[in-house]
Coordinates of C-alpha atoms and ligand atoms in Angstrom, one line a residue:
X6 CA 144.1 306.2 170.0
X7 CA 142.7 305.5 166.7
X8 CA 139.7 308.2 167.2
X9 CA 142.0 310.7 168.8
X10 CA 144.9 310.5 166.8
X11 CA 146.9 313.7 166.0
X12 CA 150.3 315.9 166.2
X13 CA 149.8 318.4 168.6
X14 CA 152.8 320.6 168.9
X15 CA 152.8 323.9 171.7
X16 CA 154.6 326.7 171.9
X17 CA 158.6 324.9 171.0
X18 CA 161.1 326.8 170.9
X19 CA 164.6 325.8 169.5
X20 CA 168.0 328.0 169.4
X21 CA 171.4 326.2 168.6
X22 CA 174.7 326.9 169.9
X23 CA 175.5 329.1 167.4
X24 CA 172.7 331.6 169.0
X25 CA 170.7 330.6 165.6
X26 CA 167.0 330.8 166.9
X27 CA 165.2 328.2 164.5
X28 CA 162.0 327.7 166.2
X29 CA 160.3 330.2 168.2
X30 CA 157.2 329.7 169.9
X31 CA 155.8 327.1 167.5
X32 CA 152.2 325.5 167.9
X33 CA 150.5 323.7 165.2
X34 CA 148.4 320.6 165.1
X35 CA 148.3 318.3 162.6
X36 CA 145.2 315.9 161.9
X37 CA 145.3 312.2 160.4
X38 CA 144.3 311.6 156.9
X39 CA 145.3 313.4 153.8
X40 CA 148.9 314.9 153.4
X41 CA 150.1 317.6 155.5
X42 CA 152.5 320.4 153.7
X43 CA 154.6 322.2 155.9
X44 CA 156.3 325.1 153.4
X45 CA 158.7 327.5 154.1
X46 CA 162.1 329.2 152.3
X47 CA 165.1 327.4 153.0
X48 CA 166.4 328.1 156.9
X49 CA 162.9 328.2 158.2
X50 CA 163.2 325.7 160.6
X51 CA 161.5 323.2 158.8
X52 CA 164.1 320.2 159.2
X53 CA 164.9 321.3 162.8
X54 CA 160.8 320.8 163.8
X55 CA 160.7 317.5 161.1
X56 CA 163.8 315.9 163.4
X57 CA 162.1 317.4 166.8
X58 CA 159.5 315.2 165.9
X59 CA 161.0 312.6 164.6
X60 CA 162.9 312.0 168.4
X61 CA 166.2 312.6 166.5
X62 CA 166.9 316.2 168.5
X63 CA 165.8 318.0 171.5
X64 CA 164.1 321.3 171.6
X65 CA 164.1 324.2 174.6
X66 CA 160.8 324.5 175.4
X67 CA 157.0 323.2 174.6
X68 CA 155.4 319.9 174.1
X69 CA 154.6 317.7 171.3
X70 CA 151.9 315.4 171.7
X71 CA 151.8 312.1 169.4
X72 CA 147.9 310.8 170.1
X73 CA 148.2 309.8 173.8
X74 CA 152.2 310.0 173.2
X75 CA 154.5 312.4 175.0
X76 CA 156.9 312.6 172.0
X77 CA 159.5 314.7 174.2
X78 CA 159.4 311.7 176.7
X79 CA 159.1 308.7 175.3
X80 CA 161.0 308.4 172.2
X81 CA 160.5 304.5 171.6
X82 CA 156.5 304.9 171.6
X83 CA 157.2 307.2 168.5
X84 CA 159.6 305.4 167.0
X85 CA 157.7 302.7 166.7
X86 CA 154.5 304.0 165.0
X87 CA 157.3 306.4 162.8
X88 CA 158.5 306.4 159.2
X89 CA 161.1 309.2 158.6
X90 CA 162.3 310.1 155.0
X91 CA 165.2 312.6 155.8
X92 CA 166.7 315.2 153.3
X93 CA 169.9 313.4 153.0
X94 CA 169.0 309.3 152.9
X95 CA 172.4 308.2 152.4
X96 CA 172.3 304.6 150.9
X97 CA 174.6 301.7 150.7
X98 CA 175.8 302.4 147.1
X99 CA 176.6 298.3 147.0
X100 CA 173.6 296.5 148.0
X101 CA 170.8 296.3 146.2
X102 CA 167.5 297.6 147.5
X103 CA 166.2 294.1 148.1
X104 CA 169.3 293.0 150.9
X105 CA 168.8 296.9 152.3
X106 CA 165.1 296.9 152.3
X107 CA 165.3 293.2 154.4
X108 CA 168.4 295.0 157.0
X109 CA 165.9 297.8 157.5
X110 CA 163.1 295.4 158.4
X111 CA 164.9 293.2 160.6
X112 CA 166.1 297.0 162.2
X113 CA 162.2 297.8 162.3
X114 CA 162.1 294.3 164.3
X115 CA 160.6 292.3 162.2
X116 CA 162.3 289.4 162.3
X117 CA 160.0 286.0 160.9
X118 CA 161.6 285.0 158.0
X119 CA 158.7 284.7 155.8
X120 CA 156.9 287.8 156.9
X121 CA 159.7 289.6 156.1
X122 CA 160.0 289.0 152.8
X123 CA 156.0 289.2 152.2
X124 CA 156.6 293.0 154.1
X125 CA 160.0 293.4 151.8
X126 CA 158.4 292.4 148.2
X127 CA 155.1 294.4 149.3
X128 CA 156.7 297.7 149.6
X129 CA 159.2 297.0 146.4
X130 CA 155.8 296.4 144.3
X131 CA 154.1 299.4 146.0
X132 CA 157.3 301.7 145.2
X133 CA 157.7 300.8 141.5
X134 CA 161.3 299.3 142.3
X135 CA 160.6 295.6 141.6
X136 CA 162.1 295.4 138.6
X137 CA 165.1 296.6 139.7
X138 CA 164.9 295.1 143.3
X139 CA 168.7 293.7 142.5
X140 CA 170.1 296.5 141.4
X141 CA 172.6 297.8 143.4
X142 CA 171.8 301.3 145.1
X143 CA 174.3 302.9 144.0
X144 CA 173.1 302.9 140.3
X145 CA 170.0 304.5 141.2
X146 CA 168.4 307.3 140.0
X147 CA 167.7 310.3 142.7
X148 CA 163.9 309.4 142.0
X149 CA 164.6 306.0 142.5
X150 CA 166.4 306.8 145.5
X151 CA 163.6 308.7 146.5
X152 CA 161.7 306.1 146.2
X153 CA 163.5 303.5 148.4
X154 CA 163.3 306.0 151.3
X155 CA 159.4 305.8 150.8
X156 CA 159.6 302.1 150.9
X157 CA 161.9 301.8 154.3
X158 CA 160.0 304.8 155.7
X159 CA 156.7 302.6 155.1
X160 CA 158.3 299.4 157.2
X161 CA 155.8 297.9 160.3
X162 CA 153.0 300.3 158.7
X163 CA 154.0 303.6 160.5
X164 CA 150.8 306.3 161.7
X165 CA 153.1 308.9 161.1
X166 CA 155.4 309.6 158.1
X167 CA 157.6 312.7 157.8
X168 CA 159.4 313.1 154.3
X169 CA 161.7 316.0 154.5
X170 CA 162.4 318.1 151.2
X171 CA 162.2 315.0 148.8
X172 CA 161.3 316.0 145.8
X173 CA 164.6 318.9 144.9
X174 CA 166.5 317.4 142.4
X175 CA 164.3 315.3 140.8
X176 CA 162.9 315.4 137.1
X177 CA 159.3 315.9 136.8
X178 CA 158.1 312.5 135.8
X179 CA 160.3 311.0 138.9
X180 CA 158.5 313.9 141.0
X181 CA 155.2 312.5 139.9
X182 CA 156.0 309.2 140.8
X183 CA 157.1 310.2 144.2
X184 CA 154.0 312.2 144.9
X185 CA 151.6 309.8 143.8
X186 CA 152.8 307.0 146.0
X187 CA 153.2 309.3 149.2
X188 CA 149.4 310.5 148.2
X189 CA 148.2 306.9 148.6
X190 CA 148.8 306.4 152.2
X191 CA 146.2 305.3 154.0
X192 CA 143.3 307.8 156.0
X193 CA 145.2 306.5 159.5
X194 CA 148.3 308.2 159.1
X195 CA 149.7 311.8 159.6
X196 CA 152.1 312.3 156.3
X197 CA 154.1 315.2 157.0
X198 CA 155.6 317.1 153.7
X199 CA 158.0 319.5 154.1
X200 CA 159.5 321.6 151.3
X201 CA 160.0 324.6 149.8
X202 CA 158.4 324.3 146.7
X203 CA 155.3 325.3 146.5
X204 CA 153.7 323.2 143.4
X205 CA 154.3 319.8 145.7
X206 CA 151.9 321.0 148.2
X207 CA 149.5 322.4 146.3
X208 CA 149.2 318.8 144.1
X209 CA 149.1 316.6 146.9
X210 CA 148.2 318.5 150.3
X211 CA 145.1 318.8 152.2
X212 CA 145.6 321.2 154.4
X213 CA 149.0 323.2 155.7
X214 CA 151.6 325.4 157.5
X215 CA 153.7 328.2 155.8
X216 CA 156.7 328.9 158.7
X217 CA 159.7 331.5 158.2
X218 CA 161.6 332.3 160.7
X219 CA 161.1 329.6 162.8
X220 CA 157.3 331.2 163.6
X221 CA 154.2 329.9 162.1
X222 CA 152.6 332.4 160.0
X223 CA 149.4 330.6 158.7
X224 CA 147.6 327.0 158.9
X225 CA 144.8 325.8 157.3
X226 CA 143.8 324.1 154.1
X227 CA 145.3 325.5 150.5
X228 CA 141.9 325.7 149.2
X229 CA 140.6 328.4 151.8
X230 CA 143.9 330.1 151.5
X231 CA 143.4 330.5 148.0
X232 CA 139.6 331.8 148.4
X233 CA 141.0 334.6 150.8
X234 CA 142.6 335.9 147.8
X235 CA 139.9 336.6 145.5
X236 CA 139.8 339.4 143.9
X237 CA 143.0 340.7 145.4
X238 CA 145.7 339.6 142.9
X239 CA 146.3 341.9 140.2
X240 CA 149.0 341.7 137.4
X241 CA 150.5 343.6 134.6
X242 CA 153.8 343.0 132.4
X243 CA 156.2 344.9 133.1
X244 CA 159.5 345.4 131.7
X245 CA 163.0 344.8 133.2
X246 CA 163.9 348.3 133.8
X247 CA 160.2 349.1 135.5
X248 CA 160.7 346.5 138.1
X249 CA 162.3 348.1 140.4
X250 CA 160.3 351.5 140.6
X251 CA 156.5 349.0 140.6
X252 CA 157.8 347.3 143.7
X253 CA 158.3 350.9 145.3
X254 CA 154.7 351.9 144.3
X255 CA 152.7 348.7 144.6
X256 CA 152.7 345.5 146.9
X257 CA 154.3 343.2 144.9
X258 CA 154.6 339.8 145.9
X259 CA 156.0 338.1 143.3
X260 CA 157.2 337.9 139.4
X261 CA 156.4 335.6 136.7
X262 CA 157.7 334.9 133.5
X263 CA 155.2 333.9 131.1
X264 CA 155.9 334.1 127.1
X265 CA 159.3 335.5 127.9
X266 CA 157.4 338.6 129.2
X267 CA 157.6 339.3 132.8
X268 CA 154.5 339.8 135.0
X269 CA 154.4 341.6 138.5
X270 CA 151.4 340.1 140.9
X271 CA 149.8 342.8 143.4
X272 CA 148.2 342.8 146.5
X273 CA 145.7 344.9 146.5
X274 CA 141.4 345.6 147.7
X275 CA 141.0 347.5 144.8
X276 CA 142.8 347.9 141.0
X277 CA 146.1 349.1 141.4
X278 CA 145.7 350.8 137.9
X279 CA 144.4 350.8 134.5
X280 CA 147.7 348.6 133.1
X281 CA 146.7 345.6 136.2
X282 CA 144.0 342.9 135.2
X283 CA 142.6 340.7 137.4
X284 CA 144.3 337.6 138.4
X285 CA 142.8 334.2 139.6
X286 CA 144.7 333.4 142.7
X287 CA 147.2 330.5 143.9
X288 CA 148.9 328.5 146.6
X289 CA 152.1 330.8 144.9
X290 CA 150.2 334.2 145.7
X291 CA 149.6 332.6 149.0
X292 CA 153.0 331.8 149.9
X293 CA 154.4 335.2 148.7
X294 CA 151.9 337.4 150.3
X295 CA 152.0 335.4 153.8
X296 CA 156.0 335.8 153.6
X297 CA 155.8 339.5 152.9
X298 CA 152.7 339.5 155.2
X299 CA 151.0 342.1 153.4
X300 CA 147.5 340.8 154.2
Ligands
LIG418 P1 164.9 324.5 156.8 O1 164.8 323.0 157.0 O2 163.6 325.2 156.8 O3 165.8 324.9 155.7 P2 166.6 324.3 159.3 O4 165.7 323.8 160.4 O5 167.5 323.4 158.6 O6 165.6 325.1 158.2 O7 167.4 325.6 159.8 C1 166.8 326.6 160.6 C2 167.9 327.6 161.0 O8 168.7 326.9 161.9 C3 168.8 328.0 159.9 O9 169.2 329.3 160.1 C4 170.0 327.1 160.0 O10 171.1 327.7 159.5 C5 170.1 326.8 161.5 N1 170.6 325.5 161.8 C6 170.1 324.3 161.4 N2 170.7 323.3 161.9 C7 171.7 323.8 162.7 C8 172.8 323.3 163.6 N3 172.9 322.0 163.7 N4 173.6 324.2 164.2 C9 173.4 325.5 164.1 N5 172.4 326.1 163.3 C10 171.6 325.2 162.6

């Protein structure tokens, strides 16, 4: 498996009760080694494939092939190999992270005394929440928080890790911290970020899926993304009252506010007019012009 290993999802589909279609036709494959972003607005479907995944729902149709695991079928082969960072890790606010951290890895199965605790004061160091391994959770910071999920996600060395939306909420040096230790997983495992801010994935992320709808509308790395956009990202300040009557006459995918002054971005081959300059093009203008899909 080690050679072969990869997340091969085909053609899922997913509608709830409700009639709410959240996934719809869905293929994507995901390779091992390096973080993998999966970015969309909020009601994409992103949580919905994350917990498809993760064996925690079912969906209607397609396949999702773990390496040589049939994640559909056999929910305990996945389970074993998986660390899973949900959007709302509820903790025990009266434990402290050292007593939780051992429950989860006697839950994980591991279950030799010494071990454990080798395992348990490993992933404290690796998390930065030694030093306050007997604090009770319930004093924690959200990045601290954050953090703890990382550690019980990382339990019995899991291939694949899917963190879902972690990083809303938290203040930028927390963010930081929270990126940097997801970004030193090892080259074995598929880490699966999923979020709607664009800035995470384009710090950490190697390659990527932008979803809306519950369809895929692009894959590949951020870097080539980005290059597919030279040349054809224009901008020019604009005033409040001009807004509306540019995004009429140009292909506007996005504002920015810079210096108090808003700026319009374009699509566009050519200069949209004498007031546009050139602009160098990010993951943002990436994100905004798949969504509108106006290239
Ligand atoms: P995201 O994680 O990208 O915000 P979700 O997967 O949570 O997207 O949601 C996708 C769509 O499915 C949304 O329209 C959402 O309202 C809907 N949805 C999610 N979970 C449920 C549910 N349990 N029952 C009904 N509709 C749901």
């Amino acid at each position: 498996m080690a050679e072969e290993f990869r997340l091969e999802i085909r053609n899922i589909s997913k509608r709830y009760g409700n009639g709410v279609k959240a996934l719809e036709d869905l293929s994507l494959t995901i390779e091992k080694g390096g973080m993998f972003g999966l970015l969309g607005p909020n009601g994409a479907g992103k949580s919905t494939l994350m917990r498809s995944i993760a064996t925690l729902q079912a969906v209607d149709e397609g396949s999702i092939m773990l390496g040589d695991i049939d994640v559909l079928k056999d929910h305990e082969s996945v389970r074993r190999i998986l660390g899973y960072l949900p959007q709302d890790f509820g903790v025990y606010s009266n434990v402290s992270a050292k007593m939780l951290l051992t429950h989860f890895a006697t839950l994980k199965g591991i279950t030799g005394h010494g071990r454990r605790r080798e395992v348990v004061d490993h992933l404290l160091r690796k998390t930065n929440l030694w030093n306050v391994k007997d604090k009770k959770l319930g004093s924690f910071s959200g990045g601290m928080k954050q953090r703890f999920g990382v550690a019980q996600a990382l339990i019995g060395d899991p291939r694949l890790i899917i963190v879902d939306e972690p990083t809303a909420g938290l203040d930028p040096e927390e963010r930081n911290r929270f990126l940097n230790i997801l970004s030193e997983i090892g080259e074995n495992v598929i880490v699966i970020l999923s979020t709607h801010i664009v800035e995470d994935v384009s710090e950490v992320c190697s390659s990527m899926a932008i979803i809306s709808e519950g369809r895929l509308l692009r894959a590949g790395s951020p870097s080539d993304a980005i290059a597919s956009l030279k040349g054809k990202i224009w901008k020019t300040a604009v005033t409040r009252s001009e807004l509306a009557s540019s995004r009429d006459k140009f292909a506007v995918i996005g504002e920015r506010l810079s210096g108090g002054r808003t700026f319009i971005h374009v699509y566009s081959d050519q200069s949209p007019g004498e007031a546009f300059e050139s602009s160098r093009p990010d993951l943002r203008d990436v994100y905004f012009t798949t969504l509108r899909q106006v290239n």
